[in-house]
């Protein structure tokens, strides 16, 4: 499982001392080749953390040899000094890998950070941690790496997919600030399939657009989100494009739902599906508006199939629909029909963790699903007490 | 105070039995003239409640003689039957007023409803309540009317403004679903100043745009929001346009902040001011984005001046700014300077109920303020347990 499922990768997760808890907080993933193809997707937030600015440059040539990730500090809003810290981290990774006989340029090292915004990283701990991680690199190190990138996550998130002769692996972290245009999340995907860089970017953007970008836990977009895909080509197999896309989609979907299931303080996982919309963009806008309604999310927490709040949210969108043609079902019970009262809401059972909300706009053929959580006491508690 | 502060108005608030609590739940405000000039602003939500659809038609000719308001049921998403209920309510008001010797057409009666979405109103209780309210009409009935429109409000909201020879009065209700393009709120404003209908509309839209439309408690836009302004002209005074605008602005501002201070479960009232923006629209977009960030709102609840979450919210906007020129102050302490670390956050005291967040984009001369609340356990509790 995890990033070392694919051949041609080694990884490590160590305790650098960034987290007061003493838990692992620094991960290193190295692509040992023969290829070093890479693509990445970053937050669309215009306030980008130093590691995002750095990694955008590093991956611009379609090539990466390593990714270093730390929890315990986001290195966001830290100015030029923070950018210099990221640069220094990448150089130290290159030096440490040189000590292992791997020729790596700092410009081929992506850097990801997560944790509190607006504080500098303790660079002495980072560099010592990088040295330790390089020493601990292992072809089975994926699980350790996945643990080292956790922040408020309660479980590590890993996924893998195997086809004939080639495979895809991945790890993710993220439990808050989950929102579109990426959640607060760091994801590293690896494959031993043979890809060229342009195709890798196309595959990755397509997979992200229907998975990570449709998770919307709390509507808050982070400054640090990064999804990296690296290909070692170690399998020697160049898969059919559709097969590879399906494998990557499945891996990303798996990780995205793991992120959602572990979202801060949530008691319900909610899949909002909008169907029979005029366009996919309309379906997505409507689903997103419902996923962003605090009133709707509180109602689900309270076990109330409050379709009125769903309609109130739909009404704020610019999507093409007629209010008196909308049907809404909670867990299969159509409590709203023709934009008005449908089945008795007491028939709905919301005691399950998984909740399905189906909105039928009866206005076309397009469809989209957005995944979100309920809004709970524990969400407020975690985010009132934990600084990000 | 309240809607009967201005001459030419009578009002009543009675218990129709719509609320299980037995508290007053039906209000009637009558303009006894000599003028019957009116203007109104309604929710921009495309899912509009039956009373909103009705009242839009009623006020289209710039004339209203009465407004009837009920709590205990929103009559939203109730289909054609719900619209017929509203129509019937207006007709019954006209009949009841005819019994008092007042000649009123149903088409000059605005109807406002608030409460649970998606249930029909008990029309027998509504009509009996209207009859009782007509019998209780009083030139000092404004306070009773203000109490009868409360839902989860803990206090009635009234305001008044007096100038030389003329005055403005108002009442409001709203404690949840407070969001731009109006909050879940019903507001009735009255004046005895002489206005023509076109000017009344212009004054009202301008006052709303900088007061009610800048209150954003929970980002949720309602299906029922209505602000009605009626002029009786009973003072015989036609005020200077600037004087009247200022009076209406002040009355609306007063009511808007009362709505915010009573917002469901809030522990802090937060004024987010964005200054030195390129345009007022930019300032407003940035302030609104911060006001919508659940993470920011939880941090204020927790007493944490988390400027990183403010920057993360700003970064999601399309406003014209440079991330490394933004300054952010909490209660006057500039904790973020040049988009990075400023004063020590431990210097900020967030134990006060009022919290000021000042964002300086250092990019122009425009400015805007949006008012919001923190996100608390009690907000979740009220909205998990109370159906709207």
XYZ file of C-alpha atoms in Angstrom:
776
model
C 0.000 0.000 0.000
C 0.877 3.688 0.084
C 3.465 5.345 -2.107
C 5.843 2.398 -2.099
C 3.311 0.057 -3.701
C 4.695 1.091 -7.090
C 8.174 -0.128 -8.030
C 10.937 2.460 -8.165
C 10.048 4.343 -4.987
C 11.394 4.405 -1.469
C 10.035 6.363 1.440
C 10.482 7.142 5.114
C 8.638 8.843 7.946
C 10.517 10.118 11.001
C 10.078 12.279 14.069
C 11.848 15.585 13.517
C 10.412 17.132 16.686
C 8.129 19.648 14.952
C 5.040 18.355 16.743
C 4.859 18.831 20.513
C 3.322 15.339 20.690
C 6.557 13.680 19.586
C 4.742 11.844 16.798
C 6.301 11.371 13.338
C 6.224 14.653 11.428
C 8.556 14.453 8.440
C 8.220 12.238 5.370
C 10.445 11.712 2.353
C 9.430 9.992 -0.880
C 12.139 9.312 -3.461
C 11.674 8.235 -7.042
C 14.608 5.962 -7.824
C 13.723 5.780 -11.491
C 14.571 4.957 -14.153
C 12.125 7.771 -15.138
C 11.488 10.887 -13.092
C 8.276 12.092 -14.660
C 6.067 14.258 -12.472
C 2.993 16.467 -12.455
C 1.258 18.359 -9.674
C -1.896 20.271 -8.840
C -1.805 23.067 -6.288
C -4.261 25.157 -4.291
C -6.012 27.878 -6.262
C -5.876 30.071 -3.157
C -4.068 33.270 -4.115
C -2.375 33.311 -0.730
C 0.023 30.447 -1.388
C 2.444 29.050 1.151
C 6.172 29.164 0.458
C 6.382 25.405 -0.275
C 3.607 25.756 -2.887
C 5.445 28.606 -4.614
C 8.637 26.531 -4.547
C 7.073 23.279 -5.740
C 5.242 24.995 -8.607
C 8.659 25.979 -9.957
C 10.214 22.596 -9.203
C 7.621 20.603 -11.153
C 7.296 23.061 -14.034
C 9.697 21.000 -16.166
C 7.665 17.792 -15.620
C 10.368 16.229 -13.525
C 10.781 15.469 -9.811
C 13.093 13.099 -7.975
C 11.789 13.509 -4.451
C 9.092 15.043 -2.304
C 9.721 16.063 1.289
C 6.705 16.734 3.488
C 6.427 18.052 7.018
C 3.538 18.423 9.393
C 3.771 20.709 12.441
C 3.993 23.959 10.463
C 2.548 25.228 7.157
C 5.272 27.790 6.368
C 2.485 29.971 4.951
C 2.416 33.770 5.248
C 6.029 33.754 6.310
C 7.375 36.150 3.672
C 10.715 35.904 1.849
C 12.364 34.299 4.877
C 9.857 31.459 4.727
C 10.576 30.927 1.035
C 14.299 30.783 1.811
C 13.517 28.100 4.415
C 11.755 25.994 1.772
C 14.637 26.459 -0.655
C 17.099 25.440 2.035
C 15.004 22.344 2.830
C 15.089 21.240 -0.820
C 18.863 21.772 -0.953
C 19.332 19.752 2.195
C 17.284 16.897 0.696
C 19.534 16.957 -2.374
C 22.645 16.887 -0.166
C 21.309 14.057 1.990
C 20.411 11.970 -1.089
C 23.874 12.677 -2.566
C 25.253 11.069 0.586
C 23.382 7.915 -0.485
C 24.894 8.067 -3.963
C 21.737 9.534 -5.572
C 22.385 12.487 -7.832
C 19.500 14.861 -7.178
C 19.238 18.588 -7.831
C 17.375 20.780 -5.340
C 15.232 21.904 -8.264
C 13.885 18.347 -8.564
C 12.694 18.250 -4.951
C 9.117 19.262 -4.178
C 8.404 20.529 -0.664
C 5.048 20.269 1.149
C 4.241 21.679 4.575
C 1.113 21.550 6.726
C 0.183 22.912 10.121
C -0.158 26.388 11.626
C -0.148 29.328 9.207
C 2.066 32.277 10.040
C 4.928 30.773 11.968
C 8.445 30.023 10.760
C 9.653 26.448 10.716
C 12.438 25.459 13.142
C 15.026 24.807 10.422
C 17.506 23.009 12.667
C 14.847 20.363 13.359
C 13.848 20.218 9.674
C 17.386 19.614 8.415
C 18.148 17.029 11.100
C 14.843 15.366 10.247
C 15.679 15.279 6.534
C 19.021 13.647 7.296
C 17.280 11.049 9.458
C 14.612 10.398 6.810
C 17.220 9.915 4.083
C 18.927 7.357 6.309
C 15.621 5.559 6.885
C 14.509 5.344 3.241
C 13.022 1.969 2.508
C 11.162 0.316 -0.357
C 8.485 -0.548 2.201
C 8.524 2.846 3.898
C 5.182 4.039 2.501
C 3.199 3.376 5.675
C 5.695 5.300 7.800
C 5.550 8.227 5.389
C 1.748 8.284 5.517
C 1.813 8.465 9.315
C 4.339 11.315 9.347
C 2.146 13.683 7.351
C -0.872 13.483 9.687
C -2.017 16.648 11.490
C -5.485 16.418 13.037
C -6.020 13.220 11.030
C -6.886 10.325 13.284
C -5.764 7.644 10.816
C -3.209 7.541 8.009
C -4.681 7.468 4.506
C -3.201 5.236 1.843
C -4.402 3.611 -1.327
C -3.108 1.349 -4.040
C -4.202 -0.035 -7.364
C -2.565 -2.851 -9.284
C -3.027 -3.798 -12.922
C -1.141 -6.256 -15.107
C 2.480 -5.412 -14.523
C 2.032 -1.869 -13.242
C 0.575 -0.192 -10.201
C -0.411 3.073 -8.579
C 0.084 3.984 -4.922
C -0.783 6.992 -2.851
C -0.972 8.653 0.508
C -2.918 11.662 1.726
C -3.396 13.835 4.746
C -6.139 16.299 5.531
C -8.905 16.656 8.057
C -9.895 20.313 8.035
C -9.974 23.254 5.646
C -11.304 20.738 3.147
C -12.713 22.667 0.240
C -12.814 22.850 -3.490
C -9.993 23.852 -5.655
C -8.460 21.339 -3.296
C -8.876 20.674 0.368
C -6.194 21.242 3.030
C -4.501 18.256 1.959
C -1.236 16.872 0.798
C -1.326 13.917 -1.553
C 1.536 11.997 -3.085
C 0.705 9.547 -5.863
C 3.235 7.207 -7.361
C 3.239 4.841 -10.304
C 5.681 2.544 -11.991
C 3.777 2.851 -15.257
C 5.622 4.562 -18.070
C 4.132 8.034 -18.624
C 5.302 11.135 -20.357
C 5.088 14.386 -18.382
C 2.350 16.002 -20.423
C 0.113 12.960 -20.128
C 0.841 12.755 -16.395
C -0.461 16.298 -15.959
C -3.577 15.585 -17.982
C -4.351 12.397 -16.036
C -3.792 14.129 -12.710
C -5.921 17.189 -13.419
C -8.755 15.006 -14.662
C -8.680 12.730 -11.629
C -8.509 15.667 -9.198
C -11.445 17.438 -10.858
C -13.875 14.655 -9.997
C -12.448 13.533 -6.652
C -10.442 15.883 -4.424
C -12.080 18.939 -5.925
C -15.526 17.590 -5.064
C -14.820 17.114 -1.399
C -16.073 20.135 0.520
C -15.928 19.570 4.239
C -16.061 23.115 5.564
C -15.834 25.411 2.549
C -12.427 26.656 3.630
C -9.687 26.571 1.027
C -6.146 26.121 2.215
C -2.907 27.872 1.369
C -0.882 24.675 1.112
C -2.808 22.071 -0.880
C -0.655 19.981 -3.118
C -1.190 16.787 -5.089
C 1.948 15.316 -6.653
C 2.087 12.422 -9.105
C 5.447 10.806 -9.808
C 6.192 8.081 -12.300
C 9.276 5.889 -12.058
C 8.518 3.888 -15.184
C 10.050 0.932 -13.304
C 7.455 -1.514 -14.631
C 8.474 -0.859 -18.195
C 4.763 -0.974 -19.095
C 3.032 1.889 -20.873
C -0.648 1.329 -20.017
C -3.613 2.153 -22.176
C -4.683 5.736 -21.450
C -8.184 4.774 -20.359
C -6.850 2.078 -18.061
C -4.413 4.443 -16.420
C -7.007 7.172 -16.017
C -9.373 4.691 -14.383
C -6.641 3.498 -12.017
C -5.718 7.029 -11.022
C -9.385 8.019 -10.647
C -9.992 5.072 -8.377
C -6.940 5.782 -6.241
C -7.850 9.458 -5.885
C -11.505 8.660 -5.156
C -10.435 6.217 -2.465
C -8.146 8.780 -0.812
C -10.701 11.601 -1.145
C -13.348 9.613 0.706
C -10.809 8.658 3.366
C -10.136 12.371 3.882
C -13.825 13.064 4.217
C -14.492 10.184 6.604
C -11.809 11.537 8.917
C -12.874 15.204 8.689
C -12.676 17.122 11.923
C -15.525 16.464 14.282
C -17.879 15.007 11.699
C -20.657 12.596 12.616
C -22.119 12.037 9.137
C -20.590 11.642 5.677
C -22.950 13.237 3.187
C -22.995 12.556 -0.552
C -24.992 15.245 -2.355
C -25.882 14.148 -5.859
C -27.561 16.550 -8.247
C -29.018 14.919 -11.320
C -30.971 15.915 -14.397
C -29.249 19.297 -14.454
C -28.831 21.230 -17.688
C -25.033 21.066 -17.447
C -22.433 19.419 -15.233
C -21.400 22.916 -14.082
C -24.971 23.564 -12.938
C -25.102 20.229 -11.115
C -21.808 21.001 -9.409
C -22.831 24.550 -8.426
C -26.046 23.301 -6.857
C -24.361 20.427 -5.017
C -21.645 22.774 -3.773
C -24.182 25.328 -2.508
C -25.951 22.654 -0.468
C -22.615 21.356 0.859
C -21.773 24.871 2.034
C -24.994 25.505 3.952
C -24.238 25.538 7.662
C -27.938 25.276 8.407
C -28.277 22.137 6.268
C -25.178 20.634 7.865
C -26.455 21.333 11.390
C -29.783 19.756 10.481
C -28.097 16.526 9.357
C -26.137 16.482 12.610
C -29.478 16.795 14.417
C -30.994 13.944 12.395
C -33.429 16.296 10.643
C -34.049 15.700 6.882
C -34.531 19.448 6.440
C -35.227 19.728 2.728
C -36.298 23.372 3.161
C -32.691 24.285 3.892
C -31.636 22.341 0.782
C -34.031 24.364 -1.368
C -32.929 27.623 0.285
C -29.339 26.764 -0.661
C -30.262 25.789 -4.226
C -32.061 29.114 -4.594
C -28.828 31.035 -4.078
C -27.253 29.560 -7.225
C -27.344 30.757 -10.797
C -28.068 27.256 -12.125
C -30.818 26.688 -14.658
C -33.843 25.275 -12.812
C -37.475 25.936 -11.960
C -38.112 26.029 -8.193
C -41.390 24.146 -8.578
C -39.816 21.205 -10.414
C -37.175 20.270 -7.840
C -37.355 16.910 -6.052
C -35.168 16.162 -3.007
C -34.655 12.785 -1.348
C -32.850 12.015 1.919
C -31.612 8.416 2.060
C -34.013 7.511 -0.697
C -37.156 9.099 0.778
C -38.459 11.853 -1.509
C -39.380 14.409 1.149
C -39.681 17.225 -1.407
C -41.552 16.867 -4.688
C -42.195 19.652 -7.224
C -40.413 22.067 -4.870
C -42.998 21.402 -2.188
C -43.998 18.869 0.433
C -43.437 15.229 -0.548
C -43.190 12.085 1.585
C -43.488 12.402 5.357
C -40.076 13.388 6.704
C -40.514 11.067 9.682
C -39.855 8.192 7.259
C -36.226 9.243 6.896
C -33.650 7.493 9.042
C -30.538 9.652 9.502
C -28.973 7.512 12.211
C -26.543 6.041 9.678
C -23.110 7.603 9.260
C -23.554 7.737 5.481
C -26.261 10.106 4.293
C -27.402 10.413 0.688
C -29.081 13.608 -0.480
C -30.377 13.381 -4.044
C -31.529 16.523 -5.804
C -33.391 16.082 -9.074
C -33.636 19.325 -11.048
C -35.708 17.617 -13.812
C -34.089 19.917 -16.281
C -31.551 17.927 -18.298
C -29.145 15.019 -18.262
C -26.079 16.196 -16.351
C -25.059 14.967 -12.925
C -22.461 15.627 -10.222
C -21.736 14.523 -6.667
C -20.108 16.573 -3.916
C -19.121 14.990 -0.619
C -19.345 16.838 2.654
C -19.837 16.396 6.406
C -22.284 17.595 8.979
C -21.503 20.545 11.244
C -21.088 19.370 14.812
C -20.073 20.489 18.273
C -16.805 18.681 17.747
C -16.039 20.635 14.560
C -16.425 23.868 16.517
C -14.404 22.466 19.404
C -11.494 21.319 17.264
C -11.357 24.552 15.338
C -11.803 26.795 18.331
C -9.001 25.056 20.164
C -6.597 24.108 17.378
C -4.716 26.795 15.523
C -4.136 26.257 11.817
C -40.533 53.422 19.152
C -41.262 50.741 16.591
C -43.535 51.133 13.602
C -46.038 53.357 15.411
C -43.452 56.057 16.173
C -44.439 57.703 12.869
C -47.865 59.347 12.677
C -50.505 57.684 10.520
C -49.829 54.101 11.576
C -51.513 51.674 13.897
C -50.358 48.182 14.776
C -51.139 45.105 16.804
C -49.510 41.855 17.831
C -51.633 38.893 18.928
C -51.404 35.183 19.678
C -52.952 33.249 16.826
C -51.763 29.902 18.166
C -49.209 29.191 15.417
C -46.380 28.774 17.905
C -46.537 25.807 20.282
C -45.197 28.135 22.990
C -48.371 30.221 22.996
C -46.359 33.400 22.468
C -47.612 36.202 20.175
C -47.191 35.169 16.540
C -49.237 37.462 14.303
C -48.694 41.176 13.682
C -50.613 43.716 11.664
C -49.371 47.158 10.659
C -51.839 49.536 9.000
C -51.063 52.790 7.244
C -54.028 55.081 7.948
C -52.756 57.714 5.529
C -53.369 60.193 4.116
C -50.712 58.765 1.738
C -50.168 55.059 1.101
C -46.760 55.168 -0.539
C -44.685 52.005 -0.241
C -41.523 50.295 -1.437
C -39.999 46.935 -0.580
C -36.858 44.864 -0.975
C -37.078 41.086 -1.085
C -34.746 38.114 -0.856
C -32.685 37.465 -3.979
C -33.053 33.749 -3.288
C -34.624 32.157 -6.366
C -36.642 29.849 -4.155
C -39.071 32.454 -2.891
C -41.788 31.787 -0.345
C -45.428 32.328 -1.324
C -45.728 35.560 0.739
C -42.690 37.001 -1.082
C -44.221 36.228 -4.482
C -47.485 37.784 -3.335
C -45.959 40.896 -1.768
C -43.771 41.576 -4.826
C -46.978 41.923 -6.815
C -48.757 43.900 -4.090
C -46.068 46.576 -3.847
C -45.356 46.797 -7.579
C -47.622 49.855 -7.919
C -45.792 51.717 -5.113
C -48.777 51.488 -2.794
C -49.588 49.472 0.355
C -52.162 49.982 3.061
C -51.209 47.203 5.430
C -48.664 44.507 6.181
C -49.600 41.303 7.977
C -46.795 39.187 9.392
C -46.818 35.785 11.044
C -44.160 33.767 12.787
C -44.590 30.042 13.347
C -44.479 29.058 9.658
C -42.670 30.383 6.562
C -45.174 29.188 3.949
C -42.164 28.504 1.704
C -41.969 25.558 -0.701
C -45.676 24.957 -0.319
C -46.614 25.141 -4.006
C -49.761 26.692 -5.483
C -51.773 25.791 -2.358
C -49.404 27.860 -0.236
C -49.775 30.809 -2.593
C -53.548 30.531 -2.311
C -53.166 30.617 1.481
C -51.254 33.894 1.232
C -53.846 35.346 -1.122
C -56.585 34.311 1.264
C -54.737 35.922 4.197
C -54.506 39.243 2.342
C -58.210 39.095 1.484
C -59.086 38.374 5.069
C -57.032 41.394 6.203
C -58.951 43.559 3.734
C -62.255 42.199 5.056
C -61.287 42.709 8.692
C -60.186 46.291 8.019
C -63.434 46.948 6.114
C -65.193 46.003 9.338
C -63.337 48.929 10.950
C -64.513 51.279 8.217
C -61.142 51.211 6.378
C -61.423 50.683 2.635
C -58.512 48.403 1.765
C -58.011 46.198 -1.269
C -56.332 42.792 -0.815
C -53.844 43.924 -3.472
C -52.637 46.642 -1.080
C -51.841 44.173 1.696
C -48.317 42.765 1.936
C -47.899 39.393 3.627
C -44.764 38.199 5.444
C -44.247 34.790 7.012
C -41.355 33.268 8.945
C -40.718 29.910 10.533
C -40.356 26.368 9.238
C -40.004 25.923 5.465
C -42.144 23.306 3.781
C -45.277 23.136 5.908
C -48.662 24.644 5.197
C -50.014 27.285 7.531
C -53.094 26.428 9.660
C -55.404 28.867 7.901
C -58.151 28.711 10.515
C -55.713 30.035 13.100
C -54.358 32.658 10.663
C -57.786 34.092 9.816
C -58.916 34.131 13.444
C -55.614 35.812 14.327
C -56.091 38.450 11.639
C -59.560 39.235 12.977
C -58.168 39.542 16.506
C -55.279 41.735 15.324
C -57.604 44.071 13.445
C -59.639 44.458 16.635
C -56.492 45.211 18.626
C -55.033 47.846 16.283
C -53.636 50.739 18.263
C -51.579 53.841 17.544
C -49.207 52.586 20.246
C -49.267 48.962 19.098
C -45.739 48.957 17.631
C -44.134 47.162 20.565
C -46.732 44.389 20.484
C -46.216 43.943 16.744
C -42.430 43.682 17.199
C -42.888 40.916 19.766
C -45.264 38.941 17.569
C -42.764 38.533 14.712
C -40.028 36.948 16.845
C -38.915 33.385 16.053
C -35.638 32.353 17.687
C -35.050 36.012 18.523
C -34.538 36.509 22.231
C -35.512 40.189 22.200
C -37.806 42.299 19.995
C -35.999 44.735 17.691
C -37.313 48.236 17.186
C -35.854 51.571 16.175
C -36.982 55.134 15.670
C -35.635 58.388 14.359
C -37.177 61.826 14.767
C -36.404 65.006 12.862
C -38.187 68.366 12.814
C -41.806 67.491 12.271
C -41.326 64.015 10.796
C -40.095 60.653 11.958
C -39.135 57.131 10.954
C -39.952 53.974 12.893
C -39.139 50.323 12.374
C -39.232 46.785 13.654
C -37.273 43.721 12.639
C -36.991 40.033 13.328
C -34.222 37.639 12.468
C -31.733 35.500 14.315
C -30.592 32.839 11.878
C -30.124 32.413 8.141
C -28.655 35.904 8.245
C -26.881 36.481 4.984
C -26.361 38.932 2.218
C -28.899 39.817 -0.315
C -30.789 40.000 2.929
C -30.821 37.955 6.060
C -33.721 35.801 7.243
C -35.437 38.744 8.402
C -38.632 40.662 8.198
C -38.440 44.409 8.576
C -41.224 46.966 8.496
C -40.218 50.619 8.295
C -42.711 53.444 8.584
C -42.512 57.185 8.122
C -44.887 60.102 8.251
C -42.643 62.090 5.932
C -44.117 62.849 2.532
C -42.407 60.693 -0.116
C -43.259 59.704 -3.630
C -43.102 56.016 -4.453
C -40.094 56.157 -6.755
C -38.034 58.040 -4.191
C -39.146 55.622 -1.457
C -37.754 52.726 -3.487
C -34.472 54.515 -4.094
C -34.035 55.418 -0.420
C -34.870 51.889 0.682
C -32.538 50.103 -1.726
C -29.671 52.430 -0.793
C -30.170 51.966 2.956
C -30.445 48.171 2.626
C -27.285 47.948 0.524
C -25.070 49.257 3.330
C -26.887 47.796 6.335
C -28.994 44.635 6.076
C -27.075 43.421 3.060
C -23.794 43.658 4.977
C -24.895 41.502 7.854
C -23.692 37.954 7.274
C -24.243 35.792 10.294
C -24.099 32.327 8.798
C -23.910 32.743 5.033
C -27.351 31.228 4.591
C -29.829 33.196 2.516
C -33.487 32.837 3.303
C -36.535 32.274 1.143
C -38.680 34.847 2.977
C -36.661 38.036 3.567
C -38.699 41.165 3.181
C -38.089 44.811 4.037
C -41.118 47.059 3.614
C -41.139 50.853 3.847
C -44.494 52.617 4.113
C -45.105 56.357 4.156
C -48.308 57.868 5.520
C -47.307 61.451 4.765
C -49.162 62.345 7.974
C -46.552 64.918 9.001
C -47.191 66.949 5.880
C -43.419 67.526 5.723
C -41.374 66.620 2.646
C -37.844 66.310 4.016
C -34.623 67.116 2.210
C -33.480 63.978 0.360
C -30.147 63.772 2.160
C -31.811 64.162 5.541
C -34.309 61.419 4.831
C -31.655 59.058 3.486
C -29.567 59.637 6.607
C -32.573 58.959 8.857
C -33.438 55.759 7.021
C -29.780 54.656 6.974
C -29.524 55.181 10.715
C -32.761 53.310 11.431
C -31.712 50.367 9.228
C -28.195 50.305 10.676
C -29.626 50.246 14.189
C -31.967 47.346 13.354
C -29.266 45.443 11.430
C -26.899 45.490 14.392
C -29.725 44.420 16.696
C -30.290 41.418 14.415
C -26.629 40.553 14.573
C -26.324 40.940 18.326
C -29.161 38.468 18.769
C -27.940 35.963 16.183
C -28.375 32.345 17.144
C -25.789 31.060 19.578
C -23.249 33.801 18.974
C -20.683 34.787 21.580
C -18.892 37.534 19.633
C -20.085 40.283 17.279
C -17.426 40.768 14.650
C -17.014 43.842 12.456
C -14.742 43.070 9.508
C -13.544 46.256 7.852
C -11.526 46.103 4.658
C -9.839 49.365 3.755
C -7.546 50.685 1.072
C -9.113 48.372 -1.488
C -9.103 49.231 -5.180
C -12.913 49.340 -5.295
C -15.782 49.099 -2.836
C -16.795 45.838 -4.535
C -13.329 44.428 -3.793
C -13.529 45.563 -0.175
C -16.939 43.966 0.162
C -15.885 40.684 -1.496
C -12.901 40.346 0.827
C -14.879 41.222 3.964
C -17.616 38.779 2.932
C -15.112 35.949 2.340
C -13.663 36.381 5.824
C -17.175 36.544 7.335
C -17.979 33.216 5.636
C -14.950 31.309 6.899
C -16.080 28.747 9.449
C -12.485 28.267 10.542
C -12.053 31.994 11.226
C -15.368 32.094 13.084
C -14.448 29.105 15.255
C -11.099 30.741 16.053
C -12.796 33.913 17.314
C -15.071 31.754 19.454
C -11.927 30.157 20.873
C -10.322 33.549 21.561
C -7.628 32.962 18.936
C -6.655 35.951 16.734
C -5.968 33.554 13.870
C -4.869 35.884 11.083
C -3.703 32.927 8.980
C -7.332 31.911 8.499
C -8.150 35.502 7.525
C -5.465 35.429 4.828
C -6.597 31.998 3.640
C -10.106 33.424 3.194
C -8.864 36.548 1.410
C -6.907 34.345 -0.972
C -10.095 32.737 -2.259
C -11.387 36.051 -3.656
C -10.886 37.673 -7.011
C -10.169 41.080 -5.464
C -7.203 43.131 -6.596
C -4.445 42.730 -3.989
C -0.894 41.531 -3.475
C -0.626 38.818 -0.795
C 2.584 40.313 0.570
C 1.091 43.764 1.166
C -1.845 42.757 3.374
C -1.991 43.929 6.999
C -4.499 42.446 9.455
C -5.321 43.749 12.928
C -7.492 42.099 15.616
C -8.897 44.650 18.070
C -6.229 47.139 16.986
C -3.213 44.814 17.259
C -1.557 44.359 13.859
C -0.808 40.641 14.059
C -0.139 40.370 10.313
C 2.034 42.830 8.424
C 3.050 42.557 4.747
C 1.137 39.267 4.568
C 3.423 37.773 7.203
C 4.055 37.753 10.936
C 3.423 41.085 12.706
C 2.840 41.849 16.375
C 2.762 39.017 18.895
C -0.743 37.508 18.827
C -0.686 37.096 22.590
C -1.206 40.868 22.810
C -4.746 40.506 21.428
C -7.605 40.388 23.920
C -10.658 38.649 22.441
C -12.580 38.386 25.695
C -14.801 41.309 24.632
C -18.106 40.605 22.895
C -17.273 43.109 20.160
C -14.358 42.107 17.940
C -12.846 44.333 15.274
C -10.926 42.786 12.396
C -9.281 45.362 10.151
C -7.829 44.271 6.836
C -5.668 46.781 5.002
C -5.085 45.799 1.365
C -2.832 48.856 0.801
C -4.089 48.991 -2.724
C -6.477 51.954 -3.061
C -8.980 54.100 -1.253
C -12.190 52.051 -1.026
C -13.601 50.603 2.169
C -16.441 48.367 3.373
C -17.559 46.722 6.601
C -19.385 43.404 6.982
C -20.773 42.305 10.340
C -20.783 38.680 11.400
C -20.712 36.390 14.439
C -18.489 33.646 15.694
C -19.375 29.977 15.181
C -20.199 28.366 18.495
C -21.524 25.206 20.100
C -24.788 27.015 20.632
C -25.143 27.840 16.928
C -24.836 24.138 16.131
C -27.183 23.224 18.959
C -29.908 25.663 17.915
C -29.721 24.686 14.288
C -29.482 20.963 14.921
C -32.542 21.060 17.151
C -34.658 23.780 15.557
C -36.209 23.214 12.170
C -36.412 26.214 9.844
